[in-house]
XYZ file of C-alpha atoms in Angstrom:
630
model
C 6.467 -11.470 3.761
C 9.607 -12.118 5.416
C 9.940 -10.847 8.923
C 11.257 -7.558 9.010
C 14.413 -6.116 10.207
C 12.425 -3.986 12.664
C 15.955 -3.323 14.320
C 17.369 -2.168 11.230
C 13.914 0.460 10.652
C 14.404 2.065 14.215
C 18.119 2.385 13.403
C 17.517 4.393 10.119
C 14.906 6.397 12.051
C 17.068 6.992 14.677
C 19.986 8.290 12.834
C 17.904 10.756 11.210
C 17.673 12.179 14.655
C 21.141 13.329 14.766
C 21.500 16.106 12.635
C 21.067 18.745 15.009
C 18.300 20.053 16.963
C 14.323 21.770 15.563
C 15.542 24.738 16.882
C 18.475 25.140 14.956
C 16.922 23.912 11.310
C 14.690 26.545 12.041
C 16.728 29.455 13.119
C 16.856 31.697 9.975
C 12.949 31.092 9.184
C 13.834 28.098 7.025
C 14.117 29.594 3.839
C 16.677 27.050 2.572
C 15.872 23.966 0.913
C 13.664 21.710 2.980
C 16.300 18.948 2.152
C 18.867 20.462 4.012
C 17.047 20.322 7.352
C 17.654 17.408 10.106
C 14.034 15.819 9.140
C 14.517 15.453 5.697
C 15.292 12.065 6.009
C 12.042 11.186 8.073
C 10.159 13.366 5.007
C 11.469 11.310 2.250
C 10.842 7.677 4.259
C 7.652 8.486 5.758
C 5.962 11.440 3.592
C 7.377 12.222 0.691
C 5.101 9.006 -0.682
C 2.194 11.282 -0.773
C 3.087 14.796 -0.458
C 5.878 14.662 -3.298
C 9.447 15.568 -3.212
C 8.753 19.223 -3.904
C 5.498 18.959 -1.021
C 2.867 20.183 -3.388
C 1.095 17.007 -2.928
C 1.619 14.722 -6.083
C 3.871 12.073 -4.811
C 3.420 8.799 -6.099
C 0.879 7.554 -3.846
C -1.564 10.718 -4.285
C -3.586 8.668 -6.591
C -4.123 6.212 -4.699
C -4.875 8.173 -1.417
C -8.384 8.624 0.555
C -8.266 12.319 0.570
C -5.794 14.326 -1.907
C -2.958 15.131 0.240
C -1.872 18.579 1.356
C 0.248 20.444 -1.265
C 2.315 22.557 1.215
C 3.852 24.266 -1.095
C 0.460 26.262 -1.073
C 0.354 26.981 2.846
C -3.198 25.973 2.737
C -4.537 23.924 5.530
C -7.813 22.582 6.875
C -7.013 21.331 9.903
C -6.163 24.553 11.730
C -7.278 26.073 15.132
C -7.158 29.381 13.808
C -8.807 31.759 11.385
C -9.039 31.383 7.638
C -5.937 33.834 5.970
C -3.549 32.606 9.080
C -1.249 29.823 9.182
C -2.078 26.782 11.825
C -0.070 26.879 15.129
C 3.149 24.102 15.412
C 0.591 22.842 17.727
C -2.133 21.874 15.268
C 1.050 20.639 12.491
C 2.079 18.370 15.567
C -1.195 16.834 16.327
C -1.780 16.372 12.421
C 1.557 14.705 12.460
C 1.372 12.278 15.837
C -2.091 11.227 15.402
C -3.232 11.073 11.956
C -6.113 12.121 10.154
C -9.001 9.806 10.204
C -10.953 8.712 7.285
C -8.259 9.256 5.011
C -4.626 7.506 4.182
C -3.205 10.148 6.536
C -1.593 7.849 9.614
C -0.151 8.938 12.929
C 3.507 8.738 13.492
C 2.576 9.185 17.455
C 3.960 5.543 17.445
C 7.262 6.213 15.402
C 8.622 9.484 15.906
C 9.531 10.951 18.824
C 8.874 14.803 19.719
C 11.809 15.725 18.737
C 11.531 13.687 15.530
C 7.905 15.317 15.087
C 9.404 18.619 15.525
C 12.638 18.108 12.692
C 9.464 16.607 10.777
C 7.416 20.016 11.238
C 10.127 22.234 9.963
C 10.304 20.660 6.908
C 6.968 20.911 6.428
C 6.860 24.569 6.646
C 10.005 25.476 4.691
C 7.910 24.512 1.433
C 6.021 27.713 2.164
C 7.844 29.762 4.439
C 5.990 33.119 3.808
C 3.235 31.384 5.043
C 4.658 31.162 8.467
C 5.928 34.610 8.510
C 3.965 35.495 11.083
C 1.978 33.239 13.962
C -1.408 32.553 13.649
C -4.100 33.086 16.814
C -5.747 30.311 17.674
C -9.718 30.798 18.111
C -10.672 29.509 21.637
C -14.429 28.635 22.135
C -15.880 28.884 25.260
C -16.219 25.836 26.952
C -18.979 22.747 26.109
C -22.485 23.319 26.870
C -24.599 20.297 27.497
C -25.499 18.670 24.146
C -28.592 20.380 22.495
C -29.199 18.251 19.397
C -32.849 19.525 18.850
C -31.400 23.214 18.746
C -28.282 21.938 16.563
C -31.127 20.197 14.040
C -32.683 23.413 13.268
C -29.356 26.088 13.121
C -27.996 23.053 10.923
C -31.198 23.781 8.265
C -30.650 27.356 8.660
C -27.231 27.643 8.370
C -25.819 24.202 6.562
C -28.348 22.589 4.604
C -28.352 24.759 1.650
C -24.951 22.705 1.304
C -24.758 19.623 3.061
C -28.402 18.632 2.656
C -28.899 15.376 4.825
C -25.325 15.049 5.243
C -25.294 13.291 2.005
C -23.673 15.876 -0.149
C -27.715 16.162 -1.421
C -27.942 19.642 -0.660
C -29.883 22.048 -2.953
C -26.641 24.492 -3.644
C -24.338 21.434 -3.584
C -24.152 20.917 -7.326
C -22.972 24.601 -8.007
C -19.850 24.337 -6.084
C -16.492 23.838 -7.004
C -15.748 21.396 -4.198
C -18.503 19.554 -2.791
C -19.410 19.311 0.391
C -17.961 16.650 2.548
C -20.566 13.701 3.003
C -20.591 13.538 6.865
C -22.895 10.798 6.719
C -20.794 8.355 4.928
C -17.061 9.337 5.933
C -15.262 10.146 9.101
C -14.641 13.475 10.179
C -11.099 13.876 9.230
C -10.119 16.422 11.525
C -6.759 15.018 12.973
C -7.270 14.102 17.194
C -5.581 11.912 19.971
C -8.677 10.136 20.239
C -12.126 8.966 18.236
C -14.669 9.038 21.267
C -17.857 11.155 20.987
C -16.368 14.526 22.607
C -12.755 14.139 21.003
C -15.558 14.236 17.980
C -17.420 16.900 18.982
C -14.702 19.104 19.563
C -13.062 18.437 16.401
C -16.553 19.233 14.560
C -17.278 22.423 16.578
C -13.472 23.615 15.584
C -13.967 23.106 11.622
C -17.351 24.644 12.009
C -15.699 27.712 14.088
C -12.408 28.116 11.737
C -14.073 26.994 8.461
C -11.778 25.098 6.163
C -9.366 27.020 3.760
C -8.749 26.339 -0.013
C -12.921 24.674 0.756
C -16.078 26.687 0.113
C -16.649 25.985 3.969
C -16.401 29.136 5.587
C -15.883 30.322 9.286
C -18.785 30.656 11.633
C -16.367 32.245 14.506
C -18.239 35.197 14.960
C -21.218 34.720 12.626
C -22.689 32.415 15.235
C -22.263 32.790 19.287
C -19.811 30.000 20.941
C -23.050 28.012 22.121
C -24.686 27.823 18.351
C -21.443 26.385 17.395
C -21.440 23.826 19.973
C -25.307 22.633 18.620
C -24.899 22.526 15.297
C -21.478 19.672 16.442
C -24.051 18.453 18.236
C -26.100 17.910 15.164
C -22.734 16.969 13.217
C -22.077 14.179 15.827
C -25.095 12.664 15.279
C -25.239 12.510 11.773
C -21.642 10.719 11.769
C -21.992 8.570 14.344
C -22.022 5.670 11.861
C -19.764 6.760 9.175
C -17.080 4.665 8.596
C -14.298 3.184 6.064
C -15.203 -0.386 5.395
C -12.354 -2.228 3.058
C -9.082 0.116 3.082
C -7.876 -1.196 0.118
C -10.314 0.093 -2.033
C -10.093 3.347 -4.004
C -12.145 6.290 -4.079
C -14.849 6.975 -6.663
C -13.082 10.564 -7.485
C -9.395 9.117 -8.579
C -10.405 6.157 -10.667
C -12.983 8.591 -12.454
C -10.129 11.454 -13.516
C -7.524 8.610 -14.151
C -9.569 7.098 -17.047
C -8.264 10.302 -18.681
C -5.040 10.648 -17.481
C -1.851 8.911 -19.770
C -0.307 6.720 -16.738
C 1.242 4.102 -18.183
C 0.818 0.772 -16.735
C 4.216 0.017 -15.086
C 5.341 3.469 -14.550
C 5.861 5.617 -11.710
C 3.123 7.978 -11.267
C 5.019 10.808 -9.250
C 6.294 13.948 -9.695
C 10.213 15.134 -8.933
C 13.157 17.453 -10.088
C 15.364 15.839 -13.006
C 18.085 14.346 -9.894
C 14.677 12.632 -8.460
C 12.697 11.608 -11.199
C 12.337 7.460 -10.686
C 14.246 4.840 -12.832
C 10.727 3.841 -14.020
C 8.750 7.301 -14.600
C 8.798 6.507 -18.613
C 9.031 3.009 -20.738
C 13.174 3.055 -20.300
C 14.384 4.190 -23.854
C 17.315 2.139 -25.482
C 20.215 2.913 -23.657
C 22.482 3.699 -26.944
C 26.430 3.423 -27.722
C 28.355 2.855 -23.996
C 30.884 5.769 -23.985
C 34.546 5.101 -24.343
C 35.000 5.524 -20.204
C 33.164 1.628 -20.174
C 35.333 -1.144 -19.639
C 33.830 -4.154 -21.880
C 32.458 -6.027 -18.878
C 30.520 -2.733 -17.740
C 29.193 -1.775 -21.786
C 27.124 -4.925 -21.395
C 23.530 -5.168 -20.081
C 24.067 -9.245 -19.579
C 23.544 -9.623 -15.734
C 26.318 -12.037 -15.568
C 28.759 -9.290 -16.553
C 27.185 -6.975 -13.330
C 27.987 -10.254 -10.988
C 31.651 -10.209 -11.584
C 31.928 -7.066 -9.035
C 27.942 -7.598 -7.665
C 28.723 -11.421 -6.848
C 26.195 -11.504 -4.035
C 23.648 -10.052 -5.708
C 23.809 -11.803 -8.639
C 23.811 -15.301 -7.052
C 20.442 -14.457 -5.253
C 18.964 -12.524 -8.039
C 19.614 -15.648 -10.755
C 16.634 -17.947 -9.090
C 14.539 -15.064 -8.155
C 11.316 -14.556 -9.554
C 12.364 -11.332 -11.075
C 15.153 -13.561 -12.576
C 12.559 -15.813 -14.363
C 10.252 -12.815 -14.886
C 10.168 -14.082 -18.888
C 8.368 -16.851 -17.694
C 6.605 -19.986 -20.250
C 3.251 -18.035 -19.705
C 4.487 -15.001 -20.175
C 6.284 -15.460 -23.741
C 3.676 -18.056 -25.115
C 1.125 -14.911 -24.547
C 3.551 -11.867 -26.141
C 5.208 -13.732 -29.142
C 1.883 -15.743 -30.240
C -0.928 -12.512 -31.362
C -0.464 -10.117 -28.275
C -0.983 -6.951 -30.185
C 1.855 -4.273 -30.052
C 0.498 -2.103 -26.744
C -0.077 -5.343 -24.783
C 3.479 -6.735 -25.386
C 4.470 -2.933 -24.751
C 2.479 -3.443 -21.237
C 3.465 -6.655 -19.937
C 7.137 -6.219 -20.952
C 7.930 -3.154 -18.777
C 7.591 -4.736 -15.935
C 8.826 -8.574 -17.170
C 11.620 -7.343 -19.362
C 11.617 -3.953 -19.189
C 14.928 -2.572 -21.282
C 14.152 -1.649 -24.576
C 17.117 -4.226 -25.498
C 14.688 -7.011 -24.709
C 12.728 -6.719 -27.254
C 14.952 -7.830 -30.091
C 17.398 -9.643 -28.181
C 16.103 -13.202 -27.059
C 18.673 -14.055 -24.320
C 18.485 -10.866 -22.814
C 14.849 -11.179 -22.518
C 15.699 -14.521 -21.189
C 16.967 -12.608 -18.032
C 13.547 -11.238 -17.232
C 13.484 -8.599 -15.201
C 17.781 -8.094 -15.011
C 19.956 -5.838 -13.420
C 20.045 -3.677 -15.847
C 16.212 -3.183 -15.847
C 16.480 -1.394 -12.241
C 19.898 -0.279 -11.995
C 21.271 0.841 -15.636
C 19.966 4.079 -17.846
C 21.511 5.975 -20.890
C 24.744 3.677 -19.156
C 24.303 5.090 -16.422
C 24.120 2.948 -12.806
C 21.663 4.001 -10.854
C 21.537 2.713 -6.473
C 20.760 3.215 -3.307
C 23.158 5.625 -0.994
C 26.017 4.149 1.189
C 27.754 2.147 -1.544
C 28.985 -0.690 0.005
C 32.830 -0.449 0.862
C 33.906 -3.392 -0.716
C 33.054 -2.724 -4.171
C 36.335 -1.109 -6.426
C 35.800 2.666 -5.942
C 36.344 4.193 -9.569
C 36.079 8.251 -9.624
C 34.838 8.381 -13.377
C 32.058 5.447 -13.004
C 29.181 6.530 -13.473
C 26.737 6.123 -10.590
C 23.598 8.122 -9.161
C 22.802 7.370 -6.295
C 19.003 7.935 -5.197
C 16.951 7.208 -2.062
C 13.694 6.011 -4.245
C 15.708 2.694 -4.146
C 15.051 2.298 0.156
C 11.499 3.297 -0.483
C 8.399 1.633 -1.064
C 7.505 3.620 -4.068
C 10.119 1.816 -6.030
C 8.488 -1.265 -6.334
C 4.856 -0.056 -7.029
C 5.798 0.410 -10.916
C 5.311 -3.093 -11.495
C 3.123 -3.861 -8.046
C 0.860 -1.405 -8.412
C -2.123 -0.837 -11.153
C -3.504 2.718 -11.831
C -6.713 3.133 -10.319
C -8.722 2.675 -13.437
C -7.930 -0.650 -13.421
C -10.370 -1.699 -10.441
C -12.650 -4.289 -10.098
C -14.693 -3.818 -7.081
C -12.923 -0.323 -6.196
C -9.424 -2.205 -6.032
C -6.873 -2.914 -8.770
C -6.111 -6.197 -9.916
C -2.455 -5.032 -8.749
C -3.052 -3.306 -5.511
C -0.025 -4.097 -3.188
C 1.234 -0.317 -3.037
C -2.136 0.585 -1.658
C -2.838 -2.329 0.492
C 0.651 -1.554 2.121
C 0.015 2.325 2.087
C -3.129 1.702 4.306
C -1.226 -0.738 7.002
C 0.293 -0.149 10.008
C 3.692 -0.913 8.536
C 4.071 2.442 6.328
C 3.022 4.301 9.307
C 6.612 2.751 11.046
C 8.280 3.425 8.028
C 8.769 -0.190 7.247
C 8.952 -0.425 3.351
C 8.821 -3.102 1.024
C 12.717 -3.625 0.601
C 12.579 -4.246 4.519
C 11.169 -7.687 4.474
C 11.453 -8.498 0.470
C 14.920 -7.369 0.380
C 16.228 -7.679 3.995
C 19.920 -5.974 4.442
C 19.687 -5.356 0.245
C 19.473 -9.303 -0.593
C 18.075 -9.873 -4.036
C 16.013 -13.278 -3.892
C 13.035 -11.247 -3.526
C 11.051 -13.733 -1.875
C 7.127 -13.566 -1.348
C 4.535 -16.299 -1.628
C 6.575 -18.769 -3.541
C 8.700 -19.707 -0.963
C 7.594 -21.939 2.133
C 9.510 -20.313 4.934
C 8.419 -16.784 3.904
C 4.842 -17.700 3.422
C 5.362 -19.388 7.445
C 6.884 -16.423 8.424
C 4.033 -14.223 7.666
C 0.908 -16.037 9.406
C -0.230 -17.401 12.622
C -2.473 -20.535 13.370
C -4.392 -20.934 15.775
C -7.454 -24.104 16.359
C -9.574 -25.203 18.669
C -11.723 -28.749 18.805
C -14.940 -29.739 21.220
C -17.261 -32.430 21.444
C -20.843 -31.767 23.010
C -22.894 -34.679 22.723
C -22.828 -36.483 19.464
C -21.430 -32.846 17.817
C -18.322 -31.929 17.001
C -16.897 -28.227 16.572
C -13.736 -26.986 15.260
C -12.527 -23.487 14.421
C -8.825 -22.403 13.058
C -7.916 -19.120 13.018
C -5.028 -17.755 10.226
C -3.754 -14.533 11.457
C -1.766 -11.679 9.091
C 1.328 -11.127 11.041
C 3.908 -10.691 8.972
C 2.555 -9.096 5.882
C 2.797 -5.262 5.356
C -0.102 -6.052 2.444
C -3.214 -8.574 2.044
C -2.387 -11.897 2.323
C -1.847 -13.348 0.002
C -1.854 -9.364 -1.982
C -2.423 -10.374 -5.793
C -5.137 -12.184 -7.433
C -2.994 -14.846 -8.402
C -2.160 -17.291 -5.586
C -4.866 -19.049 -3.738
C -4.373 -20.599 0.631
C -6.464 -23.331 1.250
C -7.391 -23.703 5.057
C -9.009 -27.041 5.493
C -10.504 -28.944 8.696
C -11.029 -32.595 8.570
C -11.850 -35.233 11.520
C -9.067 -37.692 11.810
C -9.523 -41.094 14.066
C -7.302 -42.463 16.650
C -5.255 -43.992 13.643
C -4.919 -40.428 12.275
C -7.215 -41.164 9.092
C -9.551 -38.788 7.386
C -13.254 -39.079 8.293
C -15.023 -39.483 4.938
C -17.276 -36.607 4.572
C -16.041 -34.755 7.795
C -13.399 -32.182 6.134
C -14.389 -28.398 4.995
C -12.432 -25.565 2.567
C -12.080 -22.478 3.397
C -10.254 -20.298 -0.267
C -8.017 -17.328 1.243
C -7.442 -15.312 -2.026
C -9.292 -12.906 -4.355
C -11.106 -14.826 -6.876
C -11.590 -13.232 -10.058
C -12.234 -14.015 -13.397
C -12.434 -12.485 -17.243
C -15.104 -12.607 -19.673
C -14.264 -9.715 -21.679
C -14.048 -7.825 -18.066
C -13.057 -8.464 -15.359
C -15.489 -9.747 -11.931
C -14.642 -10.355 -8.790
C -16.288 -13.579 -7.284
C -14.860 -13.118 -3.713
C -11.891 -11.399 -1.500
C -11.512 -13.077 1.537
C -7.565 -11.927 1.700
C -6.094 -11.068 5.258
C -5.308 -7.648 6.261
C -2.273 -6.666 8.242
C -2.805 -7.705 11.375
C -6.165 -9.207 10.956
C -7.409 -13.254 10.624
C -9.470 -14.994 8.759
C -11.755 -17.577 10.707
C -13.391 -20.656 9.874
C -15.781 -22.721 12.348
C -17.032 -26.188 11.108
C -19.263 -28.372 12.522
C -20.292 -32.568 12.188
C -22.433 -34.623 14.185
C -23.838 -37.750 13.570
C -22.007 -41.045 12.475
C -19.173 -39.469 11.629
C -18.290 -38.326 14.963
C -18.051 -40.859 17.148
C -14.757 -42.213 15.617
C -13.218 -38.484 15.494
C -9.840 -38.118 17.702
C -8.645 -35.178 16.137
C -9.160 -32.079 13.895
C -6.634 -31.303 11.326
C -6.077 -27.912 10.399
C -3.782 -27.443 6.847
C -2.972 -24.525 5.536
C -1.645 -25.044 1.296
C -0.905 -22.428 -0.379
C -1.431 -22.631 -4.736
C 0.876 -19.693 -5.340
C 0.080 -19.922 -8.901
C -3.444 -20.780 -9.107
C -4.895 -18.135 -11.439
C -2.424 -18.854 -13.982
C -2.842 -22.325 -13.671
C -6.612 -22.559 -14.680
C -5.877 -19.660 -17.448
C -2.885 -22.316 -18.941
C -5.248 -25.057 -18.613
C -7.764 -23.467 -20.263
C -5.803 -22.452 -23.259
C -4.324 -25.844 -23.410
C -7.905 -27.141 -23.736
C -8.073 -25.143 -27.519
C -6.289 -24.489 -30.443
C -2.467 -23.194 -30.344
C 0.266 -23.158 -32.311
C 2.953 -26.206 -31.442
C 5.759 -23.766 -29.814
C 3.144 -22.127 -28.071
C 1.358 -25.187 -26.964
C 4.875 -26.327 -25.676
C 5.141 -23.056 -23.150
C 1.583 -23.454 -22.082
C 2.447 -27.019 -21.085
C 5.521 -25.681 -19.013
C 3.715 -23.095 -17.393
C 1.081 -25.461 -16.465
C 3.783 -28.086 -15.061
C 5.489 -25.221 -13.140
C 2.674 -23.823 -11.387
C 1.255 -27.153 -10.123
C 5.096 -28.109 -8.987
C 4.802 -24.897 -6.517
C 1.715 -26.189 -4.825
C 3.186 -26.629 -0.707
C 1.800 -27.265 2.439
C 2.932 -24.456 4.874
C 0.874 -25.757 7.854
C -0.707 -28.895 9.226
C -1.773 -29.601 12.712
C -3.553 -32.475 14.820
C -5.643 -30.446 17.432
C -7.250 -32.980 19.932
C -10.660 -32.971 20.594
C -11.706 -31.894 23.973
C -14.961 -33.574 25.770
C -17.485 -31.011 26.664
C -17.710 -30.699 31.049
């Protein structure tokens, strides 16, 4: 939650930009290799999350996307203006690109790129299939609006859509014999991508599917099945039907990928994408042991100890060593893994807490949690992000990959990120790569290492630490008297969090607003709690009690009011804002404290316990005077 280096983003972006103009990566009908164009760079910050590095739609966010997202490797698109069997116009790729589609985890880069940008960005796009765009496609035009005619569009919709779409509910009669069902226009958005969301930006966009049908769909075309006027009812009809369909909570998951991932083998902790052998992530598999260093190893760099990787990696090691991915072996942790965890769950929790395969026998290299060597080394191998800085020794046999996974957010979702099977209430317990997929930030191509890892710093800091916590929210209060009442409100706004605040399950914010007299004491029985967390709890499953976490860029509000004796002292409302960051883990320690354990074990629940409750801060308090009603 530290502020990010917005500065920094636009640079990156920017210098993207300078590779040369959209004409010229296109001259020759871009049948090279989409990663040799000028947008490449803008493709792997800002798509190549979703669509995959080879753009047939199985990045490492497709599972957790509303909507699958477009394999263009296939040249098959929806969203297109002209007929089914012909490739959409740049046009229709541009407006797909700068505004988004809604309803799904599509955003618009209007905001990010500029047309120039959008255009490198476009190219790319089409060199995954570039017999696709051989030739131009011909846009249908309809002739222009009529006035609405709902009544008309209600009947050619029975006649001519119901058989399918039923209601609008996906209820129709011939609904259950197709291979794709039909979209359910009464609960989602129409997703066709537009510059705005008002009823006729609607209504166009629903008379142009309905006109050019949808390819790789059963939905077919109705361009010259139906006159121009027909098609202009029936979006009448369409319009109606989804005027109140909505998303609700964008951090949830759709029904469709949690159901075909309780089949799937993804591994908790591993990285869910697809790639060629030079992009495959450092955590696609459990890491295997890394075997005997070759001969071409100095001592210091055959050694998996994070203290040797500081003698040239000073810096990093000195912020890494109080991290929390430093003490990623935590009390908790081991007191659960070497006291009757089976085999699988030690497996589990250890790939992301100690992941090396090293750790497992090797007690002070477990010690190091989750170490250098856990992100950086493989088979001996380094592994980093490009532009090595200058002032490390260059050596022309070391051996070092270098791989832009490590600048993007996808890095981090091994061990941030549940599968979607894992869901309580639609949402993983771990849902941080989603929750940031779905915020404004991705959409600006701000990742994770942007405000975790600010100019490649490795204290990693998040809700643990005061001044990042401070740095992510905004408080705002208000107090009134009217009469013998008393009325105060606080406001706690998400403004520095590309994810929920706070994102796991684990820490707990307390806002709390209490009457205080002129001598700045608490009123007795004039204060009110307001949780800001998810609570959940375990009984053999998992159940959500509440989620009253803060989306980017939203607030949470709480309104209070006394009256009575207790008001005519009252000078002052006092807003706090304390933040538990380990507050799950604290009740689960106490709770096996309060049974039977082994001493050893009993002796790490007991730390655990102490160091949760000695990270307990206050990040906020205020006085806010109380104003006499006019």
């Amino acid at each position: 939650m530290k502020r990010c280096h917005l500065l920094t983003v636009a640079i990156a972006l920017g210098a993207s930009l300078r590779g040369g103009t959209a004409v010229e990566a296109w001259a020759g009908g871009g049948n090279g290799d989409p990663r040799r164009l000028p947008g490449w760079p803008l493709y792997d910050r800002l798509c190549l999350a979703c669509h995959g590095t080879s753009g047939d739609g199985k990045g490492p966010a497709a599972p957790y996307t509303w909507g699958d997202p477009r394999a263009f490797s296939l040249g098959d698109y929806k969203w297109r203006s002209t007929p089914i069997g012909q490739p959409p116009t740049d046009d229709d790729l541009r407006t797909a690109i700068r505004h988004g589609a809604p309803g799904t985890s599509m955003p618009g880069f209007g905001a990010t790129l500029s047309n120039l940008a959008i255009d490198q960005m476009l190219d790319v796009v089409k060199a995954f299939a570039p017999d696709t765009f051989a030739a131009a496609g011909k846009p249908i035009v309809l002739a222009a609006p009529p006035r609405q005619d709902r009544a008309r569009g209600a009947q050619l919709w029975i006649k001519w859509c119901g058989a399918c779409h039923g209601t609008g509910k996906d209820d129709g009669p011939s609904a259950f014999a197709l291979k794709q069902r039909p979209y359910p226009l009464a609960f989602l958005p129409l997703r066709r991508p537009r510059a705005r969301d008002d009823h006729e930006s609607r209504r166009l966009a629903a008379a142009t599917s309905i006109a050019t049908g949808l390819a790789g769909t059963p939905m077919p075309s109705f361009s010259g099945s139906l006159p121009d006027a027909d098609i202009w009812a029936v979006a009448d009809h369409v319009t109606e039907i989804n005027a109140r369909a909505r998303r609700s909570d964008r951090s949830a998951l759709d029904a469709g990928p949690v159901e075909r991932d309780r089949d799937a083998p993804i591994l908790v902790g591993t990285w869910p994408g697809s790639g060629d052998a030079a992009e495959v992530p450092l955590f696609s598999a459990p890491i295997p042991p890394q075997g005997l260093p070759p001969a071409s190893l100095a001592p210091a760099q055959a050694s998996l100890h994070s203290e040797q990787c500081g003698r040239c990696h000073a810096k990093q090691f000195r912020e890494w060593q109080p991290s929390i991915h430093g003490a990623a072996a935590s009390p908790g942790l081991l007191a659960q893994i070497d006291f009757g965890m089976s085999a699988p769950e030690v497996s589990s929790c250890q790939r992301c807490h100690a992941p090396l395969a090293e750790q497992r026998d090797d007690r002070q290299l477990r010690a190091e949690g989750l170490s250098c060597a856990g992100c950086h080394v493989r088979n001996w191998q380094r592994h980093g992000p490009p532009n090595v800085s200058p002032t490390l020794l260059s050596l022309p046999g070391y051996p070092l990959t270098t791989l832009s996974i490590f600048e993007r957010a996808d890095f981090c979702m091994s061990c941030h990120q549940l599968p979607p099977r894992d869901g309580v209430n639609g949402k993983p317990l771990l849902n941080t790569y989603k929750e940031w997929l779905e915020s404004p930030y991705m959409a600006r191509g701000i990742q994770c290492q942007h405000c975790h890892m600010p100019n490649r710093e490795h204290s990693v800091l998040g809700v643990h630490d005061l001044a990042t916590f401070r740095q992510g929210i905004a408080l705002t209060a208000s107090a009134h008297r009217t009469g013998s009442s008393v009325t105060a409100t606080a406001e706690l706004t998400n403004v520095g969090a590309g994810h929920y605040l706070p994102t796991t399950p684990t820490p707990a914010v307390w806002l709390t607003i209490e009457l205080v007299d002129a001598r700045g004491r608490a009123i007795e029985g004039a204060s009110s709690k307001l949780r800001i967390g998810r609570d959940i709890y375990h009984d053999g499953t998992w159940h959500e009690r509440a989620d009253t976490r803060i989306p980017p860029g939203e607030r949470a509000v709480m309104s209070r009011a006394w009256s009575g004796g207790r008001t005519p002292a009252a000078r002052a409302a006092r807003i706090t804002v304390e933040v538990h960051p380990d507050a799950f883990y604290e009740r689960f320690y106490a709770q096996k404290l309060a049974g039977t354990l082994a001493p050893q074990q009993r002796v790490l629940y007991a730390e655990a316990l102490a160091r949760g409750a000695a990270s307990h801060y206050v990040a906020e308090t205020r006085d806010i005077s109380i104003a006499e009603a006019r």
